[in-house]
Amino acid sequence: MKISDSVVKLKGIGTKTAELFAKLRVNTIDEETVIKMKTGSKWSAIQWLISPSAAYKGFVLGLTTAGKLFTYISSNGKSWNIASNKVSSTALKLNTEYYVKFTFDGEKYELSHSTDNTTWTADFTIKNVNPVSNDGIYRIGVSYSDKTPWLGRVDLNGSYIKVNNSIFW
């Protein structure tokens, strides 16, 4: 992927969400997305932390009603063919700051979390060589259907996307 092939900018949607315009060319062996966030005060609903603007157009990260991280991953843009509601066994704590890291190294996807951005707890690994489909726009704080908003806080200054060891956003 060439950074010059992609455009990234943020656009506010209401007061609690943002869109990340990132048409990544993801035939790469090294991609890492880290989101710094704080959980909300309750687990009353499924919460989507990051999602594509339409179903099957990339990957989804969120929290279940039990405070566990989940993901959906598509490589074909037509179904969640790599992961469909893959859920961590570890519940996060309410009102706590975390870093959530989603990586792909050409052989596997990994989801992990940390409270200090140094020591990471693995949530799960999915072995798959197919890169994620990135046909759309990523949304931070809401699902692609404008439902299930994020009830916590996202720190964009502490978040990044790294591609081939270069900070992309």
JSON list of C-alpha atoms in Angstrom, two decimals:
[
{"chain": "A", "resi": 1, "resn": "MET", "atom": "CA", "xyz": [0.00, 0.00, 0.00]},
{"chain": "A", "resi": 2, "resn": "LYS", "atom": "CA", "xyz": [1.16, 3.48, -0.76]},
{"chain": "A", "resi": 3, "resn": "ILE", "atom": "CA", "xyz": [0.11, 6.14, 1.72]},
{"chain": "A", "resi": 4, "resn": "SER", "atom": "CA", "xyz": [-0.39, 8.51, -1.22]},
{"chain": "A", "resi": 5, "resn": "ASP", "atom": "CA", "xyz": [-3.09, 6.15, -2.55]},
{"chain": "A", "resi": 6, "resn": "SER", "atom": "CA", "xyz": [-5.27, 6.80, 0.47]},
{"chain": "A", "resi": 7, "resn": "VAL", "atom": "CA", "xyz": [-7.08, 9.70, 2.06]},
{"chain": "A", "resi": 8, "resn": "VAL", "atom": "CA", "xyz": [-7.80, 10.00, 5.76]},
{"chain": "A", "resi": 9, "resn": "LYS", "atom": "CA", "xyz": [-9.85, 12.68, 7.46]},
{"chain": "A", "resi": 10, "resn": "LEU", "atom": "CA", "xyz": [-12.37, 12.85, 10.26]},
{"chain": "A", "resi": 11, "resn": "LYS", "atom": "CA", "xyz": [-15.89, 14.15, 9.97]},
{"chain": "A", "resi": 12, "resn": "GLY", "atom": "CA", "xyz": [-18.18, 14.69, 12.93]},
{"chain": "A", "resi": 13, "resn": "ILE", "atom": "CA", "xyz": [-21.56, 12.98, 12.96]},
{"chain": "A", "resi": 14, "resn": "GLY", "atom": "CA", "xyz": [-23.66, 14.56, 15.67]},
{"chain": "A", "resi": 15, "resn": "THR", "atom": "CA", "xyz": [-21.74, 14.98, 18.90]},
{"chain": "A", "resi": 16, "resn": "LYS", "atom": "CA", "xyz": [-20.50, 11.49, 19.68]},
{"chain": "A", "resi": 17, "resn": "THR", "atom": "CA", "xyz": [-19.26, 9.88, 16.48]},
{"chain": "A", "resi": 18, "resn": "ALA", "atom": "CA", "xyz": [-16.74, 10.48, 13.73]},
{"chain": "A", "resi": 19, "resn": "GLU", "atom": "CA", "xyz": [-16.13, 9.01, 10.30]},
{"chain": "A", "resi": 20, "resn": "LEU", "atom": "CA", "xyz": [-12.65, 7.99, 9.28]},
{"chain": "A", "resi": 21, "resn": "PHE", "atom": "CA", "xyz": [-12.37, 8.27, 5.52]},
{"chain": "A", "resi": 22, "resn": "ALA", "atom": "CA", "xyz": [-9.73, 5.63, 4.90]},
{"chain": "A", "resi": 23, "resn": "LYS", "atom": "CA", "xyz": [-9.70, 3.68, 1.69]},
{"chain": "A", "resi": 24, "resn": "LEU", "atom": "CA", "xyz": [-6.74, 1.55, 2.63]},
{"chain": "A", "resi": 25, "resn": "ARG", "atom": "CA", "xyz": [-5.21, -0.65, -0.02]},
{"chain": "A", "resi": 26, "resn": "VAL", "atom": "CA", "xyz": [-4.79, -3.56, 2.34]},
{"chain": "A", "resi": 27, "resn": "ASN", "atom": "CA", "xyz": [-2.84, -6.17, 0.45]},
{"chain": "A", "resi": 28, "resn": "THR", "atom": "CA", "xyz": [-0.25, -5.79, 3.14]},
{"chain": "A", "resi": 29, "resn": "ILE", "atom": "CA", "xyz": [1.32, -8.04, 5.72]},
{"chain": "A", "resi": 30, "resn": "ASP", "atom": "CA", "xyz": [1.48, -5.49, 8.51]},
{"chain": "A", "resi": 31, "resn": "GLU", "atom": "CA", "xyz": [-1.54, -3.51, 9.64]},
{"chain": "A", "resi": 32, "resn": "GLU", "atom": "CA", "xyz": [-2.28, -2.32, 13.18]},
{"chain": "A", "resi": 33, "resn": "THR", "atom": "CA", "xyz": [-5.19, -0.24, 14.47]},
{"chain": "A", "resi": 34, "resn": "VAL", "atom": "CA", "xyz": [-5.10, 1.03, 18.06]},
{"chain": "A", "resi": 35, "resn": "ILE", "atom": "CA", "xyz": [-8.01, 2.90, 19.59]},
{"chain": "A", "resi": 36, "resn": "LYS", "atom": "CA", "xyz": [-7.64, 4.61, 22.97]},
{"chain": "A", "resi": 37, "resn": "MET", "atom": "CA", "xyz": [-11.00, 4.61, 24.69]},
{"chain": "A", "resi": 38, "resn": "LYS", "atom": "CA", "xyz": [-12.78, 4.71, 28.02]},
{"chain": "A", "resi": 39, "resn": "THR", "atom": "CA", "xyz": [-15.65, 2.38, 28.72]},
{"chain": "A", "resi": 40, "resn": "GLY", "atom": "CA", "xyz": [-18.97, 3.86, 29.76]},
{"chain": "A", "resi": 41, "resn": "SER", "atom": "CA", "xyz": [-20.85, 3.52, 33.02]},
{"chain": "A", "resi": 42, "resn": "LYS", "atom": "CA", "xyz": [-23.08, 0.61, 31.95]},
{"chain": "A", "resi": 43, "resn": "TRP", "atom": "CA", "xyz": [-23.28, -2.41, 29.63]},
{"chain": "A", "resi": 44, "resn": "SER", "atom": "CA", "xyz": [-26.94, -1.94, 28.75]},
{"chain": "A", "resi": 45, "resn": "ALA", "atom": "CA", "xyz": [-26.54, -2.35, 25.00]},
{"chain": "A", "resi": 46, "resn": "ILE", "atom": "CA", "xyz": [-24.14, -3.66, 22.38]},
{"chain": "A", "resi": 47, "resn": "GLN", "atom": "CA", "xyz": [-21.69, -0.84, 21.61]},
{"chain": "A", "resi": 48, "resn": "TRP", "atom": "CA", "xyz": [-19.78, -0.44, 18.37]},
{"chain": "A", "resi": 49, "resn": "LEU", "atom": "CA", "xyz": [-16.37, 1.17, 18.74]},
{"chain": "A", "resi": 50, "resn": "ILE", "atom": "CA", "xyz": [-15.32, 1.13, 15.08]},
{"chain": "A", "resi": 51, "resn": "SER", "atom": "CA", "xyz": [-17.19, -0.12, 12.04]},
{"chain": "A", "resi": 52, "resn": "PRO", "atom": "CA", "xyz": [-17.32, 0.29, 8.27]},
{"chain": "A", "resi": 53, "resn": "SER", "atom": "CA", "xyz": [-20.02, 2.49, 6.77]},
{"chain": "A", "resi": 54, "resn": "ALA", "atom": "CA", "xyz": [-21.79, -0.58, 5.34]},
{"chain": "A", "resi": 55, "resn": "ALA", "atom": "CA", "xyz": [-22.02, -4.26, 6.26]},
{"chain": "A", "resi": 56, "resn": "TYR", "atom": "CA", "xyz": [-19.19, -6.51, 5.10]},
{"chain": "A", "resi": 57, "resn": "LYS", "atom": "CA", "xyz": [-16.92, -3.63, 4.01]},
{"chain": "A", "resi": 58, "resn": "GLY", "atom": "CA", "xyz": [-14.08, -4.29, 6.45]},
{"chain": "A", "resi": 59, "resn": "PHE", "atom": "CA", "xyz": [-14.06, -5.03, 10.15]},
{"chain": "A", "resi": 60, "resn": "VAL", "atom": "CA", "xyz": [-16.08, -4.17, 13.26]},
{"chain": "A", "resi": 61, "resn": "LEU", "atom": "CA", "xyz": [-14.84, -3.77, 16.84]},
{"chain": "A", "resi": 62, "resn": "GLY", "atom": "CA", "xyz": [-17.25, -3.38, 19.73]},
{"chain": "A", "resi": 63, "resn": "LEU", "atom": "CA", "xyz": [-18.38, -4.43, 23.19]},
{"chain": "A", "resi": 64, "resn": "THR", "atom": "CA", "xyz": [-21.10, -6.91, 24.11]},
{"chain": "A", "resi": 65, "resn": "THR", "atom": "CA", "xyz": [-23.69, -6.28, 26.82]},
{"chain": "A", "resi": 66, "resn": "ALA", "atom": "CA", "xyz": [-21.30, -8.13, 29.17]},
{"chain": "A", "resi": 67, "resn": "GLY", "atom": "CA", "xyz": [-18.38, -5.78, 28.39]},
{"chain": "A", "resi": 68, "resn": "LYS", "atom": "CA", "xyz": [-16.48, -8.24, 26.18]},
{"chain": "A", "resi": 69, "resn": "LEU", "atom": "CA", "xyz": [-14.75, -7.15, 22.97]},
{"chain": "A", "resi": 70, "resn": "PHE", "atom": "CA", "xyz": [-16.11, -8.59, 19.73]},
{"chain": "A", "resi": 71, "resn": "THR", "atom": "CA", "xyz": [-15.24, -8.43, 16.07]},
{"chain": "A", "resi": 72, "resn": "TYR", "atom": "CA", "xyz": [-16.66, -9.14, 12.63]},
{"chain": "A", "resi": 73, "resn": "ILE", "atom": "CA", "xyz": [-14.20, -9.39, 9.72]},
{"chain": "A", "resi": 74, "resn": "SER", "atom": "CA", "xyz": [-14.80, -9.57, 5.96]},
{"chain": "A", "resi": 75, "resn": "SER", "atom": "CA", "xyz": [-12.26, -10.16, 3.22]},
{"chain": "A", "resi": 76, "resn": "ASN", "atom": "CA", "xyz": [-14.76, -10.53, 0.39]},
{"chain": "A", "resi": 77, "resn": "GLY", "atom": "CA", "xyz": [-17.05, -7.51, 0.97]},
{"chain": "A", "resi": 78, "resn": "LYS", "atom": "CA", "xyz": [-20.11, -9.80, 0.81]},
{"chain": "A", "resi": 79, "resn": "SER", "atom": "CA", "xyz": [-20.20, -11.63, 4.16]},
{"chain": "A", "resi": 80, "resn": "TRP", "atom": "CA", "xyz": [-18.42, -11.80, 7.52]},
{"chain": "A", "resi": 81, "resn": "ASN", "atom": "CA", "xyz": [-16.40, -14.68, 6.06]},
{"chain": "A", "resi": 82, "resn": "ILE", "atom": "CA", "xyz": [-13.39, -14.44, 8.41]},
{"chain": "A", "resi": 83, "resn": "ALA", "atom": "CA", "xyz": [-15.16, -13.74, 11.71]},
{"chain": "A", "resi": 84, "resn": "SER", "atom": "CA", "xyz": [-18.80, -13.30, 12.61]},
{"chain": "A", "resi": 85, "resn": "ASN", "atom": "CA", "xyz": [-19.32, -12.08, 16.17]},
{"chain": "A", "resi": 86, "resn": "LYS", "atom": "CA", "xyz": [-16.06, -13.49, 17.55]},
{"chain": "A", "resi": 87, "resn": "VAL", "atom": "CA", "xyz": [-16.18, -12.60, 21.27]},
{"chain": "A", "resi": 88, "resn": "SER", "atom": "CA", "xyz": [-13.39, -12.32, 23.83]},
{"chain": "A", "resi": 89, "resn": "SER", "atom": "CA", "xyz": [-13.60, -14.33, 27.03]},
{"chain": "A", "resi": 90, "resn": "THR", "atom": "CA", "xyz": [-12.37, -11.34, 29.08]},
{"chain": "A", "resi": 91, "resn": "ALA", "atom": "CA", "xyz": [-14.80, -8.67, 30.25]},
{"chain": "A", "resi": 92, "resn": "LEU", "atom": "CA", "xyz": [-13.52, -5.10, 30.46]},
{"chain": "A", "resi": 93, "resn": "LYS", "atom": "CA", "xyz": [-14.25, -2.95, 33.51]},
{"chain": "A", "resi": 94, "resn": "LEU", "atom": "CA", "xyz": [-16.72, -0.07, 33.51]},
{"chain": "A", "resi": 95, "resn": "ASN", "atom": "CA", "xyz": [-15.39, 3.54, 33.53]},
{"chain": "A", "resi": 96, "resn": "THR", "atom": "CA", "xyz": [-11.87, 2.40, 32.68]},
{"chain": "A", "resi": 97, "resn": "GLU", "atom": "CA", "xyz": [-9.43, 3.62, 30.02]},
{"chain": "A", "resi": 98, "resn": "TYR", "atom": "CA", "xyz": [-8.16, 1.00, 27.59]},
{"chain": "A", "resi": 99, "resn": "TYR", "atom": "CA", "xyz": [-6.21, 0.70, 24.38]},
{"chain": "A", "resi": 100, "resn": "VAL", "atom": "CA", "xyz": [-7.75, -1.79, 21.95]},
{"chain": "A", "resi": 101, "resn": "LYS", "atom": "CA", "xyz": [-5.41, -3.20, 19.30]},
{"chain": "A", "resi": 102, "resn": "PHE", "atom": "CA", "xyz": [-6.49, -5.00, 16.12]},
{"chain": "A", "resi": 103, "resn": "THR", "atom": "CA", "xyz": [-3.68, -6.39, 13.95]},
{"chain": "A", "resi": 104, "resn": "PHE", "atom": "CA", "xyz": [-3.17, -8.40, 10.77]},
{"chain": "A", "resi": 105, "resn": "ASP", "atom": "CA", "xyz": [0.29, -9.76, 9.90]},
{"chain": "A", "resi": 106, "resn": "GLY", "atom": "CA", "xyz": [-0.49, -11.70, 6.71]},
{"chain": "A", "resi": 107, "resn": "GLU", "atom": "CA", "xyz": [-1.13, -14.95, 8.60]},
{"chain": "A", "resi": 108, "resn": "LYS", "atom": "CA", "xyz": [-3.51, -14.04, 11.40]},
{"chain": "A", "resi": 109, "resn": "TYR", "atom": "CA", "xyz": [-5.72, -11.39, 12.96]},
{"chain": "A", "resi": 110, "resn": "GLU", "atom": "CA", "xyz": [-5.29, -10.57, 16.63]},
{"chain": "A", "resi": 111, "resn": "LEU", "atom": "CA", "xyz": [-7.37, -8.53, 19.05]},
{"chain": "A", "resi": 112, "resn": "SER", "atom": "CA", "xyz": [-5.89, -7.43, 22.38]},
{"chain": "A", "resi": 113, "resn": "HIS", "atom": "CA", "xyz": [-6.35, -4.74, 25.01]},
{"chain": "A", "resi": 114, "resn": "SER", "atom": "CA", "xyz": [-4.18, -2.82, 27.46]},
{"chain": "A", "resi": 115, "resn": "THR", "atom": "CA", "xyz": [-4.58, -0.21, 30.18]},
{"chain": "A", "resi": 116, "resn": "ASP", "atom": "CA", "xyz": [-1.11, 1.30, 29.60]},
{"chain": "A", "resi": 117, "resn": "ASN", "atom": "CA", "xyz": [-0.34, 0.75, 25.86]},
{"chain": "A", "resi": 118, "resn": "THR", "atom": "CA", "xyz": [2.63, -1.41, 26.91]},
{"chain": "A", "resi": 119, "resn": "THR", "atom": "CA", "xyz": [1.38, -4.63, 28.49]},
{"chain": "A", "resi": 120, "resn": "TRP", "atom": "CA", "xyz": [-1.22, -6.29, 26.27]},
{"chain": "A", "resi": 121, "resn": "THR", "atom": "CA", "xyz": [-3.80, -8.96, 27.07]},
{"chain": "A", "resi": 122, "resn": "ALA", "atom": "CA", "xyz": [-4.64, -11.16, 24.08]},
{"chain": "A", "resi": 123, "resn": "ASP", "atom": "CA", "xyz": [-8.37, -11.47, 23.51]},
{"chain": "A", "resi": 124, "resn": "PHE", "atom": "CA", "xyz": [-8.16, -13.86, 20.56]},
{"chain": "A", "resi": 125, "resn": "THR", "atom": "CA", "xyz": [-6.31, -14.85, 17.40]},
{"chain": "A", "resi": 126, "resn": "ILE", "atom": "CA", "xyz": [-7.93, -15.79, 14.10]},
{"chain": "A", "resi": 127, "resn": "LYS", "atom": "CA", "xyz": [-5.66, -17.61, 11.65]},
{"chain": "A", "resi": 128, "resn": "ASN", "atom": "CA", "xyz": [-6.46, -16.42, 8.13]},
{"chain": "A", "resi": 129, "resn": "VAL", "atom": "CA", "xyz": [-4.23, -15.16, 5.31]},
{"chain": "A", "resi": 130, "resn": "ASN", "atom": "CA", "xyz": [-6.89, -13.10, 3.51]},
{"chain": "A", "resi": 131, "resn": "PRO", "atom": "CA", "xyz": [-6.60, -9.33, 4.04]},
{"chain": "A", "resi": 132, "resn": "VAL", "atom": "CA", "xyz": [-9.60, -7.39, 5.29]},
{"chain": "A", "resi": 133, "resn": "SER", "atom": "CA", "xyz": [-11.88, -5.80, 2.71]},
{"chain": "A", "resi": 134, "resn": "ASN", "atom": "CA", "xyz": [-11.57, -2.02, 2.92]},
{"chain": "A", "resi": 135, "resn": "ASP", "atom": "CA", "xyz": [-14.10, -0.76, 0.43]},
{"chain": "A", "resi": 136, "resn": "GLY", "atom": "CA", "xyz": [-15.68, 1.85, 2.63]},
{"chain": "A", "resi": 137, "resn": "ILE", "atom": "CA", "xyz": [-15.47, 4.53, 5.26]},
{"chain": "A", "resi": 138, "resn": "TYR", "atom": "CA", "xyz": [-14.83, 3.60, 8.89]},
{"chain": "A", "resi": 139, "resn": "ARG", "atom": "CA", "xyz": [-17.03, 5.06, 11.60]},
{"chain": "A", "resi": 140, "resn": "ILE", "atom": "CA", "xyz": [-15.84, 5.59, 15.14]},
{"chain": "A", "resi": 141, "resn": "GLY", "atom": "CA", "xyz": [-18.50, 5.45, 17.83]},
{"chain": "A", "resi": 142, "resn": "VAL", "atom": "CA", "xyz": [-21.50, 4.04, 15.94]},
{"chain": "A", "resi": 143, "resn": "SER", "atom": "CA", "xyz": [-22.48, 1.08, 13.78]},
{"chain": "A", "resi": 144, "resn": "TYR", "atom": "CA", "xyz": [-22.98, 1.24, 10.01]},
{"chain": "A", "resi": 145, "resn": "SER", "atom": "CA", "xyz": [-26.74, 1.36, 10.62]},
{"chain": "A", "resi": 146, "resn": "ASP", "atom": "CA", "xyz": [-26.46, 4.39, 12.97]},
{"chain": "A", "resi": 147, "resn": "LYS", "atom": "CA", "xyz": [-27.59, 2.21, 15.86]},
{"chain": "A", "resi": 148, "resn": "THR", "atom": "CA", "xyz": [-25.74, 0.89, 18.92]},
{"chain": "A", "resi": 149, "resn": "PRO", "atom": "CA", "xyz": [-23.65, 3.99, 19.70]},
{"chain": "A", "resi": 150, "resn": "TRP", "atom": "CA", "xyz": [-20.51, 3.96, 21.81]},
{"chain": "A", "resi": 151, "resn": "LEU", "atom": "CA", "xyz": [-21.42, 4.88, 25.39]},
{"chain": "A", "resi": 152, "resn": "GLY", "atom": "CA", "xyz": [-17.89, 5.67, 26.54]},
{"chain": "A", "resi": 153, "resn": "ARG", "atom": "CA", "xyz": [-15.22, 8.04, 25.24]},
{"chain": "A", "resi": 154, "resn": "VAL", "atom": "CA", "xyz": [-12.66, 7.77, 22.42]},
{"chain": "A", "resi": 155, "resn": "ASP", "atom": "CA", "xyz": [-9.34, 9.63, 22.57]},
{"chain": "A", "resi": 156, "resn": "LEU", "atom": "CA", "xyz": [-8.36, 10.22, 18.94]},
{"chain": "A", "resi": 157, "resn": "ASN", "atom": "CA", "xyz": [-4.99, 11.66, 19.98]},
{"chain": "A", "resi": 158, "resn": "GLY", "atom": "CA", "xyz": [-4.08, 8.33, 21.56]},
{"chain": "A", "resi": 159, "resn": "SER", "atom": "CA", "xyz": [-5.35, 6.30, 18.58]},
{"chain": "A", "resi": 160, "resn": "TYR", "atom": "CA", "xyz": [-3.61, 5.40, 15.32]},
{"chain": "A", "resi": 161, "resn": "ILE", "atom": "CA", "xyz": [-3.51, 3.20, 12.25]},
{"chain": "A", "resi": 162, "resn": "LYS", "atom": "CA", "xyz": [-0.12, 1.82, 11.25]},
{"chain": "A", "resi": 163, "resn": "VAL", "atom": "CA", "xyz": [0.50, 0.18, 7.86]},
{"chain": "A", "resi": 164, "resn": "ASN", "atom": "CA", "xyz": [3.81, -1.51, 7.06]},
{"chain": "A", "resi": 165, "resn": "ASN", "atom": "CA", "xyz": [5.32, 0.05, 10.20]},
{"chain": "A", "resi": 166, "resn": "SER", "atom": "CA", "xyz": [4.42, 3.59, 9.14]},
{"chain": "A", "resi": 167, "resn": "ILE", "atom": "CA", "xyz": [1.83, 5.66, 10.95]},
{"chain": "A", "resi": 168, "resn": "PHE", "atom": "CA", "xyz": [-1.00, 6.15, 8.47]},
{"chain": "A", "resi": 169, "resn": "TRP", "atom": "CA", "xyz": [-3.38, 8.05, 10.74]}
]
